[in-house]
Amino acid sequence: MSAKTLLKSGRLVDPSQGLDEVLDLLLVDGIVASLERTSPPRKMQMSWIALASSCRRG
C-alpha cells in the first residue's frame, strides 16, 4: 500500500525552476506525483514552513 499526502493551497517556491505559486501538491511514497494550480484562499496566514528539498520528483 502506498502512502499518499495531499498538501492543499500551499505556497511552493523553487528558485531553480523560477516557481513561486500557490499549488496543491500530491506526494506518493515521498515523491512528488502531482502539482495542480489552486485558487488562493481569501485570507492566508502562515502558521508553519516546510522545506521539501529532500523530496524526489517522480
C-alpha positions as a printed NumPy array, in Angstrom:
array([[  0.   ,   0.   ,   0.   ],
       [  1.382,   3.408,  -0.932],
       [  1.46 ,   6.398,   1.408],
       [ -0.259,   9.46 ,  -0.071],
       [ -0.178,  13.011,   1.282],
       [ -2.07 ,  15.934,  -0.248],
       [ -0.987,  19.46 ,   0.669],
       [ -3.705,  21.962,  -0.316],
       [ -3.168,  25.617,  -1.21 ],
       [  0.476,  25.745,  -0.193],
       [  2.966,  28.283,  -1.474],
       [  5.61 ,  26.427,  -3.433],
       [  8.905,  28.22 ,  -4.065],
       [ 11.602,  26.638,  -6.24 ],
       [ 14.171,  29.246,  -7.345],
       [ 15.901,  26.773,  -9.673],
       [ 12.644,  26.448, -11.668],
       [ 11.525,  30.068, -11.24 ],
       [  8.457,  28.791,  -9.364],
       [  6.607,  30.842,  -6.728],
       [  2.924,  29.842,  -6.773],
       [  0.043,  28.647,  -4.619],
       [ -0.461,  24.979,  -5.536],
       [ -1.897,  21.665,  -4.384],
       [  0.91 ,  19.122,  -4.027],
       [  0.377,  15.34 ,  -4.027],
       [  3.141,  13.152,  -2.57 ],
       [  3.085,   9.387,  -3.11 ],
       [  5.644,   7.465,  -1.06 ],
       [  7.592,  10.707,  -0.521],
       [  7.818,  11.519,  -4.246],
       [  6.039,  14.475,  -5.867],
       [  3.326,  12.879,  -8.005],
       [  1.289,  15.935,  -8.986],
       [  1.255,  19.726,  -8.836],
       [ -2.06 ,  21.469,  -9.514],
       [ -2.836,  25.181,  -9.536],
       [ -5.424,  26.231,  -6.987],
       [ -7.208,  29.444,  -6.111],
       [ -5.531,  31.106,  -3.139],
       [ -7.662,  31.414,  -0.007],
       [ -9.143,  34.856,   0.63 ],
       [ -7.146,  35.234,   3.837],
       [ -3.898,  33.387,   4.26 ],
       [ -1.969,  33.275,   7.487],
       [  1.24 ,  31.296,   7.52 ],
       [  1.445,  29.034,  10.534],
       [  4.434,  26.887,   9.534],
       [  7.057,  26.422,   6.848],
       [  8.105,  23.074,   5.397],
       [ 11.356,  22.737,   3.498],
       [ 10.942,  19.959,   0.976],
       [ 14.37 ,  19.96 ,  -0.625],
       [ 14.742,  16.252,   0.135],
       [ 11.594,  15.283,  -1.82 ],
       [ 12.201,  13.451,  -5.075],
       [ 10.173,  14.352,  -8.127],
       [  8.674,  11.308,  -9.897]])
